[in-house]
Coordinates of C-alpha atoms and ligand atoms in Angstrom, one line a residue:
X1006 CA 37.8 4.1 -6.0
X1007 CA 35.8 7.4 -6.3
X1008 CA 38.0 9.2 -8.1
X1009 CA 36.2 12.4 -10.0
X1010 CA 34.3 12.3 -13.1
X1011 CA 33.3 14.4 -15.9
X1012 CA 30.6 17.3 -15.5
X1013 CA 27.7 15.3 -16.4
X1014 CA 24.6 17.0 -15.3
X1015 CA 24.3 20.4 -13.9
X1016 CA 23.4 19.5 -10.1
X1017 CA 21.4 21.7 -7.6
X1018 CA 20.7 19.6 -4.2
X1019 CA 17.9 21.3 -2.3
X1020 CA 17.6 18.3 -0.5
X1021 CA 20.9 18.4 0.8
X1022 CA 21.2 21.7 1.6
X1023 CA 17.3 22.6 2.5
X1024 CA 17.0 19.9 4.9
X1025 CA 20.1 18.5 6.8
X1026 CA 19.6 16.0 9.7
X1027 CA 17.4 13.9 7.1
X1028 CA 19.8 11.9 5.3
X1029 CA 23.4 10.8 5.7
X1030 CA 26.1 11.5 3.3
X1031 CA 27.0 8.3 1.8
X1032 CA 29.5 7.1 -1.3
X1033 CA 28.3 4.1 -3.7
X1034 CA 30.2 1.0 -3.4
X1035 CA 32.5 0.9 -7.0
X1036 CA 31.4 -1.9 -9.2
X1037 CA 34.1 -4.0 -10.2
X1038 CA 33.9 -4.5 -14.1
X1039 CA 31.1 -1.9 -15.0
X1040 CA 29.4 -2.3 -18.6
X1041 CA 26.5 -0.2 -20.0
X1042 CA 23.6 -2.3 -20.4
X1043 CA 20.9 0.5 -21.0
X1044 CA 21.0 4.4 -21.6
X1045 CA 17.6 6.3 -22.1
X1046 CA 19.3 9.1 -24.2
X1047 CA 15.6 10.5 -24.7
X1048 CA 15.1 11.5 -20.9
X1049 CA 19.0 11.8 -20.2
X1050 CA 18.6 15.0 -23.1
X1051 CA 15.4 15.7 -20.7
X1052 CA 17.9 15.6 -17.7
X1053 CA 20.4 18.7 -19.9
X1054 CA 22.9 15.9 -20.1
X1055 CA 24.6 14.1 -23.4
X1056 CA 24.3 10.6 -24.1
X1057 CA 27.1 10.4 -25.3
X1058 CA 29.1 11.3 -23.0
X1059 CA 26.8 8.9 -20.7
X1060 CA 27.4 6.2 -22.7
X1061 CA 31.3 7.0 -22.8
X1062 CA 33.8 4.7 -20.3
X1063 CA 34.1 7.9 -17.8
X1064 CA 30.0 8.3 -17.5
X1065 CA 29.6 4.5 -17.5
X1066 CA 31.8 4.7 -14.3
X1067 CA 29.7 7.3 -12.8
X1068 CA 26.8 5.4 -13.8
X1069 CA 27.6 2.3 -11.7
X1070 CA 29.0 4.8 -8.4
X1071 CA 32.7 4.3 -9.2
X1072 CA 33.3 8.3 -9.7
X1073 CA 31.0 10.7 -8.2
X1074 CA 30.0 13.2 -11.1
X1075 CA 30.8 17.0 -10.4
X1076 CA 28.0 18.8 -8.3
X1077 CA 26.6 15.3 -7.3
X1078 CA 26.2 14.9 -3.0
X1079 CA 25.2 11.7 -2.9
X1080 CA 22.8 10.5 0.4
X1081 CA 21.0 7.5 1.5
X1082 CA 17.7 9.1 2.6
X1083 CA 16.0 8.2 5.8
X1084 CA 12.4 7.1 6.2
X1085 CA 10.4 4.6 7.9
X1086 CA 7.3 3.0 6.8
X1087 CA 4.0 0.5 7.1
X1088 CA 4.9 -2.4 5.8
X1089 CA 2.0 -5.3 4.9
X1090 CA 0.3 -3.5 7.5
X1091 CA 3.2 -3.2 10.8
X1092 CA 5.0 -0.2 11.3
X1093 CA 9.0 -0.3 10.5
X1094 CA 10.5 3.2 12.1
X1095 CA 13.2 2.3 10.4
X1096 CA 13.7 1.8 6.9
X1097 CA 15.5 4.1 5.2
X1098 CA 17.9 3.8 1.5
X1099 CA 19.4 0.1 1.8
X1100 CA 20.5 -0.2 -1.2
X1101 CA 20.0 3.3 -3.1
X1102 CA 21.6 6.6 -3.4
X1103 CA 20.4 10.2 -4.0
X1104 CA 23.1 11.5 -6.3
X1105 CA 21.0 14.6 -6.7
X1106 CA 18.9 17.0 -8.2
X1107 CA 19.2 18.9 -11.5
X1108 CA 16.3 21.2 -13.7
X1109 CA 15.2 19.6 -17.0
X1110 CA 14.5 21.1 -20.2
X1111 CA 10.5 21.8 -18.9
X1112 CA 11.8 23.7 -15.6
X1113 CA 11.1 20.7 -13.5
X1114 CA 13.5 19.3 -10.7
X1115 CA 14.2 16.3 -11.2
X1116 CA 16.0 13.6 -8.5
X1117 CA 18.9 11.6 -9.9
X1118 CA 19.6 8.4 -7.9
X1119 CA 21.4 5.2 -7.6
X1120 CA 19.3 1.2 -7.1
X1121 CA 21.8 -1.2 -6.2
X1122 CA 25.0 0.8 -5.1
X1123 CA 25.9 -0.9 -2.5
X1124 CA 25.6 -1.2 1.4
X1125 CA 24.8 2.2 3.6
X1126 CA 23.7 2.6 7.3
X1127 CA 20.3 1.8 6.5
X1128 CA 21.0 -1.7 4.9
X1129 CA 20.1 -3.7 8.0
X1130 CA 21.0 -7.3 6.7
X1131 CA 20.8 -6.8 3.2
X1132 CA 23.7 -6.6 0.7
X1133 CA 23.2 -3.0 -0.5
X1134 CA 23.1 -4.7 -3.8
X1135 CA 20.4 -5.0 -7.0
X1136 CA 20.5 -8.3 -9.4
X1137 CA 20.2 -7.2 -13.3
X1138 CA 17.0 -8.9 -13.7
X1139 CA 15.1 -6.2 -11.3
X1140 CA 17.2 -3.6 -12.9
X1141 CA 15.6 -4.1 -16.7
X1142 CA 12.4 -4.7 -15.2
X1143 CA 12.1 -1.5 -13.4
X1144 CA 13.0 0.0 -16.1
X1145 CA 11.1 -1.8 -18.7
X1146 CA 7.9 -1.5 -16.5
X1147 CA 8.2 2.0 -15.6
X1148 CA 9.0 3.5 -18.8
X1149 CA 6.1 1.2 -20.2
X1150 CA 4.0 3.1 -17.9
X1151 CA 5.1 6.3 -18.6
X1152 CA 4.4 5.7 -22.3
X1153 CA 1.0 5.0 -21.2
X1154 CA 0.9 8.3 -19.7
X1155 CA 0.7 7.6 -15.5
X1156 CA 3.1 10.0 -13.3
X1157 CA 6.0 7.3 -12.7
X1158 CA 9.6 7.3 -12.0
X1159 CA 11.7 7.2 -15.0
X1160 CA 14.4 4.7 -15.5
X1161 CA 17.9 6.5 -16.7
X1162 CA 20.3 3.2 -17.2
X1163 CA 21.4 0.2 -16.2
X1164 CA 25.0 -0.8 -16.1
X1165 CA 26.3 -4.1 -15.0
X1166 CA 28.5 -4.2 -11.9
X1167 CA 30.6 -7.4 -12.9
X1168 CA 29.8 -8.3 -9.6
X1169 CA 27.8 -11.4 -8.7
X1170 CA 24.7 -10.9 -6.1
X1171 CA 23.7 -13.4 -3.9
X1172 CA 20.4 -14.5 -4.1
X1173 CA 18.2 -17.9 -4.0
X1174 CA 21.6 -18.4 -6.9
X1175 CA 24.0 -16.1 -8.0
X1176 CA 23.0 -13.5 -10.1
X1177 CA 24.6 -10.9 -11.9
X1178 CA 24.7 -7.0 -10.2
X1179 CA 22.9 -4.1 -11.9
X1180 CA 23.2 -0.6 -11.1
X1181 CA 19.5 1.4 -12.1
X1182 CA 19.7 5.0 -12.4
X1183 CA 16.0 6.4 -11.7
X1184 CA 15.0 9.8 -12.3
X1185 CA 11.8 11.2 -9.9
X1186 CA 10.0 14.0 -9.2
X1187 CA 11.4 13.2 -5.8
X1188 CA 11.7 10.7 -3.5
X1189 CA 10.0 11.8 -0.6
X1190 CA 7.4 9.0 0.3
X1191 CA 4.9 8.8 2.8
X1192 CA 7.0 6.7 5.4
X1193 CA 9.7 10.2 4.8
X1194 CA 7.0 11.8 6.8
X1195 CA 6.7 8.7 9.3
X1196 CA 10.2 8.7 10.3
X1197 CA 10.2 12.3 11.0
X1198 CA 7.2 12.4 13.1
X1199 CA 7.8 8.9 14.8
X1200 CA 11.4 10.2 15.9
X1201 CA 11.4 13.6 16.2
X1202 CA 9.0 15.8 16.8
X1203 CA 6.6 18.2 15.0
X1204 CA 8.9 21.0 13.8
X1205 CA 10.8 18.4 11.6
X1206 CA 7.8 17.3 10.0
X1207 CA 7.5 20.5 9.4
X1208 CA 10.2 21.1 7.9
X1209 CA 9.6 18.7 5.7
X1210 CA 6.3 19.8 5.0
X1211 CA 7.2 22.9 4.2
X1212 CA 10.3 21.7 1.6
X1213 CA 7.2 19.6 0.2
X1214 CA 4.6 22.2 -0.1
X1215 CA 7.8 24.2 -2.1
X1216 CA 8.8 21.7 -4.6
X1217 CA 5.7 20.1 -5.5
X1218 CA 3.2 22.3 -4.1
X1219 CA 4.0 25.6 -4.7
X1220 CA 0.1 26.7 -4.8
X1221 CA -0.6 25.9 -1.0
X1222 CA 2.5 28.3 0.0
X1223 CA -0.2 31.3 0.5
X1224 CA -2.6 28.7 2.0
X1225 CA -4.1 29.5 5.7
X1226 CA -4.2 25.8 6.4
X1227 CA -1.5 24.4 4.3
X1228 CA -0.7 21.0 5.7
X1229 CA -4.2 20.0 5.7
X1230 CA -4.2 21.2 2.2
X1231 CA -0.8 19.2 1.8
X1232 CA -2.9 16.3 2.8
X1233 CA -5.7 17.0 0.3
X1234 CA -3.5 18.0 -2.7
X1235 CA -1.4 14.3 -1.4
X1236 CA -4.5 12.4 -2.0
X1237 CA -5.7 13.7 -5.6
X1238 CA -2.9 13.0 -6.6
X1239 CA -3.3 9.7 -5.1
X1240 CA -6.9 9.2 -6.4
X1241 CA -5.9 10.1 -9.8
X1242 CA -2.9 7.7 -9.7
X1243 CA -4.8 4.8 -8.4
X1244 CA -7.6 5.1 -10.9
X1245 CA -4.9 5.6 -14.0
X1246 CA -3.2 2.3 -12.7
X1247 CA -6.6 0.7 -12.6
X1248 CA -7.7 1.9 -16.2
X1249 CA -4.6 -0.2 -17.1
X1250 CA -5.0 -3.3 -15.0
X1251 CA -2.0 -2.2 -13.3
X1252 CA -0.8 -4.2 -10.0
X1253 CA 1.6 -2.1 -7.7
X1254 CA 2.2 -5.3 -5.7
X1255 CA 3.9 -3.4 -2.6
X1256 CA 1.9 -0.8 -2.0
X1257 CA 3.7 -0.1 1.3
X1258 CA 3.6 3.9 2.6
X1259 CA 7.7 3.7 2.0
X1260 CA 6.7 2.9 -1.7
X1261 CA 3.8 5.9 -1.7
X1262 CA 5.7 9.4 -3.0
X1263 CA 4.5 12.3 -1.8
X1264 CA 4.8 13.9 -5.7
X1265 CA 1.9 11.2 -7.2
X1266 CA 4.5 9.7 -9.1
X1267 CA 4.7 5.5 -8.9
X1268 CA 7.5 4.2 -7.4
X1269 CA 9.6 1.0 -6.6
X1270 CA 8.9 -1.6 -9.8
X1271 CA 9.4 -4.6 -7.7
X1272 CA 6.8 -7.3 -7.4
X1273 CA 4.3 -5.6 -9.7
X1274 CA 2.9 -6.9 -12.7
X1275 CA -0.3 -6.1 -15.3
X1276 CA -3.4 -8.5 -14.6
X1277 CA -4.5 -10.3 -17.9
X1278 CA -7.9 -12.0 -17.6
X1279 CA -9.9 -9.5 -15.7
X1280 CA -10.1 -10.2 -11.7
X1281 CA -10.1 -7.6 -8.9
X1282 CA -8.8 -10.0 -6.9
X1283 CA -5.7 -10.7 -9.1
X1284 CA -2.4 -10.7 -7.2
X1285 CA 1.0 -12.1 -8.2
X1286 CA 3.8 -10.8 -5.8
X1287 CA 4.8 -14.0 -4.1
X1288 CA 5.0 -12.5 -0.3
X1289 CA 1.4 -11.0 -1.2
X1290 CA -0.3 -14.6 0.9
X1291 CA -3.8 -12.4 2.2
X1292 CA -4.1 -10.7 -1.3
X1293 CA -3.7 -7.0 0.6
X1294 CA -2.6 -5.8 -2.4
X1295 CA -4.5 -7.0 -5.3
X1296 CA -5.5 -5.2 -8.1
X1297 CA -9.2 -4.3 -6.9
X1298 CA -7.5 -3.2 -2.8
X1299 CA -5.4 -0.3 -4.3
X1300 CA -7.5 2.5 -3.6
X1301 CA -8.7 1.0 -0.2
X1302 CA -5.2 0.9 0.3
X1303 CA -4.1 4.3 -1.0
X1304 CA -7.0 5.3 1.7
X1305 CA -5.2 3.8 4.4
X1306 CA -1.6 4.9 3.6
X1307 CA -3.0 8.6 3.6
X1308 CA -4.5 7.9 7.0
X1309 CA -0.6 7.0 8.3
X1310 CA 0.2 10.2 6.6
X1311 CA -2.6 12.2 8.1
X1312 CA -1.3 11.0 11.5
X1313 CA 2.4 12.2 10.7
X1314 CA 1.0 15.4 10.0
X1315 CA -1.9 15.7 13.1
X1316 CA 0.1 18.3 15.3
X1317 CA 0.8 20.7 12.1
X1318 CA -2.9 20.2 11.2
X1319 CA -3.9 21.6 14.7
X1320 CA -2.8 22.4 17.5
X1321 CA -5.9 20.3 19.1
X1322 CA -5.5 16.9 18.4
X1323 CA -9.4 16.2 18.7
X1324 CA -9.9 19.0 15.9
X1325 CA -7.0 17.9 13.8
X1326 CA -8.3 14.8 13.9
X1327 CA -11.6 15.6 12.9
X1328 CA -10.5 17.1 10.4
X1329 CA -7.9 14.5 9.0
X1330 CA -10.6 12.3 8.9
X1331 CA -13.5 14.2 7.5
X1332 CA -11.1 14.7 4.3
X1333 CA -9.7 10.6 4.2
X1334 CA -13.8 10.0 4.4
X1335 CA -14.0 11.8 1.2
X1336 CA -11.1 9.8 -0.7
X1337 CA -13.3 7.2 -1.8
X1338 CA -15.6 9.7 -3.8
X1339 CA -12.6 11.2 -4.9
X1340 CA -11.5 7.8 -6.4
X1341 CA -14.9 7.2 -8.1
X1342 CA -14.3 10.7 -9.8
X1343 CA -10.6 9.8 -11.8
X1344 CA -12.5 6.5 -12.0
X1345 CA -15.3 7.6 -14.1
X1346 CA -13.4 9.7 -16.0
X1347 CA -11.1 6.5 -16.9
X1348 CA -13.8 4.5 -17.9
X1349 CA -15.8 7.0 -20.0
X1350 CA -12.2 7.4 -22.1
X1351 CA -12.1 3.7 -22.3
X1352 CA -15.8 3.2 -23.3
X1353 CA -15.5 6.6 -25.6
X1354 CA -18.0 8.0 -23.4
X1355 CA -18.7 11.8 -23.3
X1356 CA -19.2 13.3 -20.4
X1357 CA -22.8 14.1 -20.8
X1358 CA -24.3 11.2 -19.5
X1359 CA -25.2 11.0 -16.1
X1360 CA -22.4 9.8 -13.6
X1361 CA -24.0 6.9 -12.0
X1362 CA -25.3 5.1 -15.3
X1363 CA -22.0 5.4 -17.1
X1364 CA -20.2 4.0 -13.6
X1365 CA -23.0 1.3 -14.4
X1366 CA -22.0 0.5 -17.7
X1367 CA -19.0 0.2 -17.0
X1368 CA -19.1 -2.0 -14.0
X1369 CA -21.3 -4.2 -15.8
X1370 CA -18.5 -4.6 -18.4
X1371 CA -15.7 -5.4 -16.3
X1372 CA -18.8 -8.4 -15.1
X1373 CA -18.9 -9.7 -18.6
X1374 CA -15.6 -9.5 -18.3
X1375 CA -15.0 -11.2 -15.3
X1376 CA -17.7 -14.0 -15.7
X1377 CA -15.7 -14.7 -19.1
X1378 CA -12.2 -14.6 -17.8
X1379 CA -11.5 -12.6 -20.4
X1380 CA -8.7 -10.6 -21.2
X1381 CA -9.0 -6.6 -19.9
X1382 CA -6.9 -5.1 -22.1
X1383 CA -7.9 -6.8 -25.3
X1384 CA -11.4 -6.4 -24.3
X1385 CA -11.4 -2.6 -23.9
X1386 CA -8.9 -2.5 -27.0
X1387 CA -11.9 -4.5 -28.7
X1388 CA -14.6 -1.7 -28.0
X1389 CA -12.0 0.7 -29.5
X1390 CA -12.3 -1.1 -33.0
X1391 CA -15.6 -1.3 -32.9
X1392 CA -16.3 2.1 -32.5
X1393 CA -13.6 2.4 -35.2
X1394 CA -15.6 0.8 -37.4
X1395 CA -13.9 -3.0 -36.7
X1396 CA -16.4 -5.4 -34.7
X1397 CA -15.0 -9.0 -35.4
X1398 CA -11.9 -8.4 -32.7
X1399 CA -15.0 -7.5 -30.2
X1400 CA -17.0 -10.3 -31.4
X1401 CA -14.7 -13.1 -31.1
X1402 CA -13.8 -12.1 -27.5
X1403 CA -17.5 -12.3 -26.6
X1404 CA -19.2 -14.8 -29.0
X1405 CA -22.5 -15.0 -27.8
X1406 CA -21.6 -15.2 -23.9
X1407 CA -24.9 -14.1 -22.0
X1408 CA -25.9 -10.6 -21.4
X1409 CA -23.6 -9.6 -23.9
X1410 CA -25.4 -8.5 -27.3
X1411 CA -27.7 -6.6 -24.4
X1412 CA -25.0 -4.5 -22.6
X1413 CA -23.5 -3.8 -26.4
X1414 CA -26.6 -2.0 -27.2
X1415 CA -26.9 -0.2 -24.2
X1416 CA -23.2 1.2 -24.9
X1417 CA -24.3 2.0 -28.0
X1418 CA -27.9 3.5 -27.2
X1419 CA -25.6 5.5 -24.8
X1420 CA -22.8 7.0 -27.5
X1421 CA -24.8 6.3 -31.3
X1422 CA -22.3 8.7 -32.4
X1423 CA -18.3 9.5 -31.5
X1424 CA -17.1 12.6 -33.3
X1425 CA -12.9 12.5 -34.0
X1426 CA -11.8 13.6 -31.2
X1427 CA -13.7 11.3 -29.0
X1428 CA -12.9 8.8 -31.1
X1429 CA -8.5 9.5 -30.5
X1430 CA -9.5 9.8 -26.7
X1431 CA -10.9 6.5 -26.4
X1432 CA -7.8 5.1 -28.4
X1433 CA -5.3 7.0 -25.8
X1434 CA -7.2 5.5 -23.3
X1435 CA -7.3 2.1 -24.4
X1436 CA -3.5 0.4 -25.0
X1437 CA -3.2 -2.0 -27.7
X1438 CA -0.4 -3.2 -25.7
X1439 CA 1.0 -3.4 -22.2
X1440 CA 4.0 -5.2 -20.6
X1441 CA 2.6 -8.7 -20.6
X1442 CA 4.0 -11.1 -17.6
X1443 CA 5.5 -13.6 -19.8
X1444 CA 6.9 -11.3 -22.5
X1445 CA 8.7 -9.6 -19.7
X1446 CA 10.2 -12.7 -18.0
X1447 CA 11.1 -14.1 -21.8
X1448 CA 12.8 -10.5 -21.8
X1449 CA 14.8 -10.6 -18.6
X1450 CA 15.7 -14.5 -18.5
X1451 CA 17.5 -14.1 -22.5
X1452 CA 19.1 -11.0 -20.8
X1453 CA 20.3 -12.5 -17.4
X1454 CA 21.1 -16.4 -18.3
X1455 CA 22.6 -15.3 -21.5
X1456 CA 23.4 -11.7 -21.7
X1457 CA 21.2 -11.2 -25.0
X1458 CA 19.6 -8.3 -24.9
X1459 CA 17.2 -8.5 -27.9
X1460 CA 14.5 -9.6 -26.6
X1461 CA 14.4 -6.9 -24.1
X1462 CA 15.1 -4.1 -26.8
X1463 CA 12.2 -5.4 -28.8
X1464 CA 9.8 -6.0 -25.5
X1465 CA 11.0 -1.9 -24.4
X1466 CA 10.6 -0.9 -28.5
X1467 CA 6.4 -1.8 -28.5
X1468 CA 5.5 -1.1 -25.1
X1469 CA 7.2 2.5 -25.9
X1470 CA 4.6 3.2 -28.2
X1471 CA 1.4 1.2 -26.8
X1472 CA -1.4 3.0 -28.4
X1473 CA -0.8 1.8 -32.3
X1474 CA -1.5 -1.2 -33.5
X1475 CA 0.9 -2.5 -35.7
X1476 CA 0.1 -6.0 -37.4
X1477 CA 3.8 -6.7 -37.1
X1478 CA 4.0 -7.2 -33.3
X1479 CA 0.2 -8.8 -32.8
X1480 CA 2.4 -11.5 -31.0
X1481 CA 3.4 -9.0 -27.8
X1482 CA -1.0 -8.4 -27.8
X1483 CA -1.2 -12.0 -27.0
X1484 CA -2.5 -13.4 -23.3
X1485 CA -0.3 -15.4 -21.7
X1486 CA -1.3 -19.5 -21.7
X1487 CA -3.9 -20.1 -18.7
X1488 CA -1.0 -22.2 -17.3
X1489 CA 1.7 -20.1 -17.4
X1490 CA -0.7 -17.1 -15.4
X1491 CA -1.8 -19.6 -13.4
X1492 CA 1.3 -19.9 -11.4
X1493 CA 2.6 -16.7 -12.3
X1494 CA 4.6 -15.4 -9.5
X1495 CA 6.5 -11.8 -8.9
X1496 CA 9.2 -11.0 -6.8
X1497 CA 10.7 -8.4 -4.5
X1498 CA 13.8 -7.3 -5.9
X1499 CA 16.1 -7.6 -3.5
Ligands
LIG377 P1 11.5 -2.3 -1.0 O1 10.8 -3.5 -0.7 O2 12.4 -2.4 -2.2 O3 10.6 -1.1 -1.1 O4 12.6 -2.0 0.2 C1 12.1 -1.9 1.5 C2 13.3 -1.5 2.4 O5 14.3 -2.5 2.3 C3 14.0 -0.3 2.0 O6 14.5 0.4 3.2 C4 15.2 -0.7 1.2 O7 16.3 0.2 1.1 C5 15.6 -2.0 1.9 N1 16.2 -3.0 1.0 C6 15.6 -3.7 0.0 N2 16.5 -4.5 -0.6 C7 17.7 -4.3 0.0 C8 19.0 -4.8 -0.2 N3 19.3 -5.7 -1.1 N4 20.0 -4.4 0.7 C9 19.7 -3.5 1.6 N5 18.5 -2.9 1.8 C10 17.5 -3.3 1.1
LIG378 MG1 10.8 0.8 -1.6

């Protein structure tokens, strides 16, 4: 039962209150036997709230829905969305909760909310429910990726329901706690526009522009500067997850936040041996979402956003449209932009060299790269050492493949010299280590088929600080076997 719980956070629900009619009110299903498998106590000290009172029996229970927290309103949020393409109006929280918001220690508002807490009126046929294995990998991948510096949600906890979830076997239940700018997506503005009209989008827009925009408030043509300030965001997020050979895997417009933070950790996964067309998630059969599609696809999310937003834009449709479009035309220049500036960090490029040689260089890289299977990460890691004075790691990736020893001096012809602070740039840009497919699955399998959790601890310890090389954990900077990538599959985590 929901009986109450301590005060844990010190809640303030704009959402709620700002923008009724968008959400129904909605209580977590209690877990039956809830443990504490996980507590970030770094970003719960973010959040103003104690760990240790988190990690207590009465915030455990709050943690896994069995007592609603003081000042929490928890809501399953509506919103519809494109998904692999075909227009769902409606989707909506099936299996999450917005508990609410609070403002952390650097004044930002942050959303609290429930994966996995059981059934609400948007479940359709699903169970409402979350398995522990997609619980530690959302948060394993996401704070991996927020150690690497890309806008992501944040992962809070994990407790175990005690419950079993149905799935291809039974699995155990997870509750994730995930912490985000917000969780308006794209497919929020869908929903609104596909069901009710243009003053509730506006509405919406004009919560939006407030909580994450604040800049546009004075503008004279706000939501088509909403739209703008939507896709940088975008643009820089896509190119971030590309400097990273990072694989959304479901880059549906319900899984596209309006803040520029990355959202949902299901099927997604890091591509090893360098190939835009590199796709894992197992329901991904036309490769729509492979590695090298993400910012055509970005492009064509923001067009389903545009059209949300046409009547708001102007009045004429054949002028809002004109416009709409004339700024979505410019999204894959704007791409090319963050792009660059990803690839002169990871070739410790300043930015004095003319824009489309250094896009040259570094396309002709990711060709060596590609024509020697090689591995992107280590690769680029590789060029770090070098310029750090350590060519052997470079020069056993490449041997003597061909073309090689000619694009190394035109890198070096190009940069002869990288003062300090150059030098720490191109190391922040380059990760020694990222969340590896198989160190992830070894992570999760120990934790779900026999509740040890040290290999998951270790896995979250390295990728927490990916920057560093430290000859103790070389093993986590190791590829995958060709075999075990070969048929490497991800899954949605439902
Ligand atoms: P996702 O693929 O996780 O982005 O989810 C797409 C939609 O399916 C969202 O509306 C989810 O709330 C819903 N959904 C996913 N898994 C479940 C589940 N186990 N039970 C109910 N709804 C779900
Ligand atoms: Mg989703």
């Amino acid at each position: 039962m929901n009986a109450p719980a301590p005060r844990l956070f010190a809640f303030d629900n704009t959402y709620v209150r700002d923008l009724e009619n968008f959400y129904v009110r909605w209580k977590p299903t209690p877990a039956s036997k809830p443990s504490l498998i996980r507590l970030n106590a770094g970003l719960a000290r973010e959040l103003g709230a104690d760990p240790a009172l988190l990690a207590a029996p009465e915030g455990v229970e709050a943690l896994a829905g069995n007592r609603i927290p003081e000042g929490a309103e928890p809501i399953a949020q509506a919103y519809a969305g494109h998904q692999f393409g075909g227009f769902s109006p409606q989707l909506g929280d099936g299996r999450a909760l917005l508990l609410g918001e609070v403002i952390d220690s650097h004044g930002r508002r942050r959303d609290i909310a429930f994966k996995g807490s059981g059934r609400t009126p948007f479940s359709r046929n699903g169970d409402g429910k979350c398995a522990l294995g997609p619980a530690l990998r959302e948060y394993l991948v996401s704070e991996a990726m927020h150690a690497l510096g890309i806008p992501t949600t944040r992962s809070l906890a994990v407790v175990a329901t005690g419950d079993m979830v149905r799935r291809e076997r039974a699995l155990p239940g997870a509750v994730l706690t995930r912490v985000a700018a917000s969780h308006v997506r794209v497919g929020t503005f869908e929903y609104f526009a596909a069901h009710q009209g243009p003053e509730q989008v506006r509405r919406l827009a004009d919560y939006v522009i407030a909580r994450h925009y604040p800049e546009l408030a004075a503008s004279a043509q706000p939501y088509l500067d909403l739209l703008a300030g939507i896709a940088e965001r975008q643009a820089e997020l896509i190119a971030r997850w590309l400097g990273v050979g990072f694989i959304h895997g479901v880059m549906n417009t319900d899984n596209m936040t309006i803040s520029g933070e990355t959202i949902d950790y299901g099927p997604c996964a890091f591509m090893e041996a360098y190939d835009p067309a590199t796709v894992f998630s197992s329901i991904d059969h036309n490769g729509r979402y492979a590695y090298g599609n993400q910012a055509d696809i970005a492009q064509w999310n923001l067009a389903r956003l545009a059209e949300s937003l046409l009547a708001l834009i102007d009045a004429d449709t054949d002028r809002a449209v004109a416009r709409a479009t004339e700024l979505l035309t410019a999204f894959p220049e704007r791409v090319a932009v963050h792009w660059l500036a990803v690839m002169r960090g990871k070739l410790g490029l300043d930015d004095s060299g003319q824009a489309g040689e250094d896009s040259q260089l570094a396309e002709d890289f990711l060709a060596l790269l590609q024509a020697g299977k090689l591995d992107f990460t280590n690769a680029f890691r590789a060029l770090y050492d070098v310029a750090a004075g350590n060519p052997a790691p470079l020069q056993a990736l490449f041997g003597d493949a061909a073309g090689f020893a000619a694009w190394r001096a035109r890198w070096q012809a190009r940069q002869p010299h990288r003062p300090d602070a150059l030098l720490t740039a191109m190391q922040r840009a380059n990760p020694w280590v990222i969340a590896r497919n198989h160190r992830v699955e070894e992570a999760l399998a120990a934790a779900v088929d026999r509740m040890d959790l040290a290999p998951f601890e270790r896995l979250l310890a390295v990728l927490q600080n990916p920057y560093a090389a430290r000859p103790g954990d070389i093993a986590y900077t190791e590829p995958a076997p060709a075999e075990v990538t070969a048929c490497y599959q991800t899954f949605c985590g439902t």
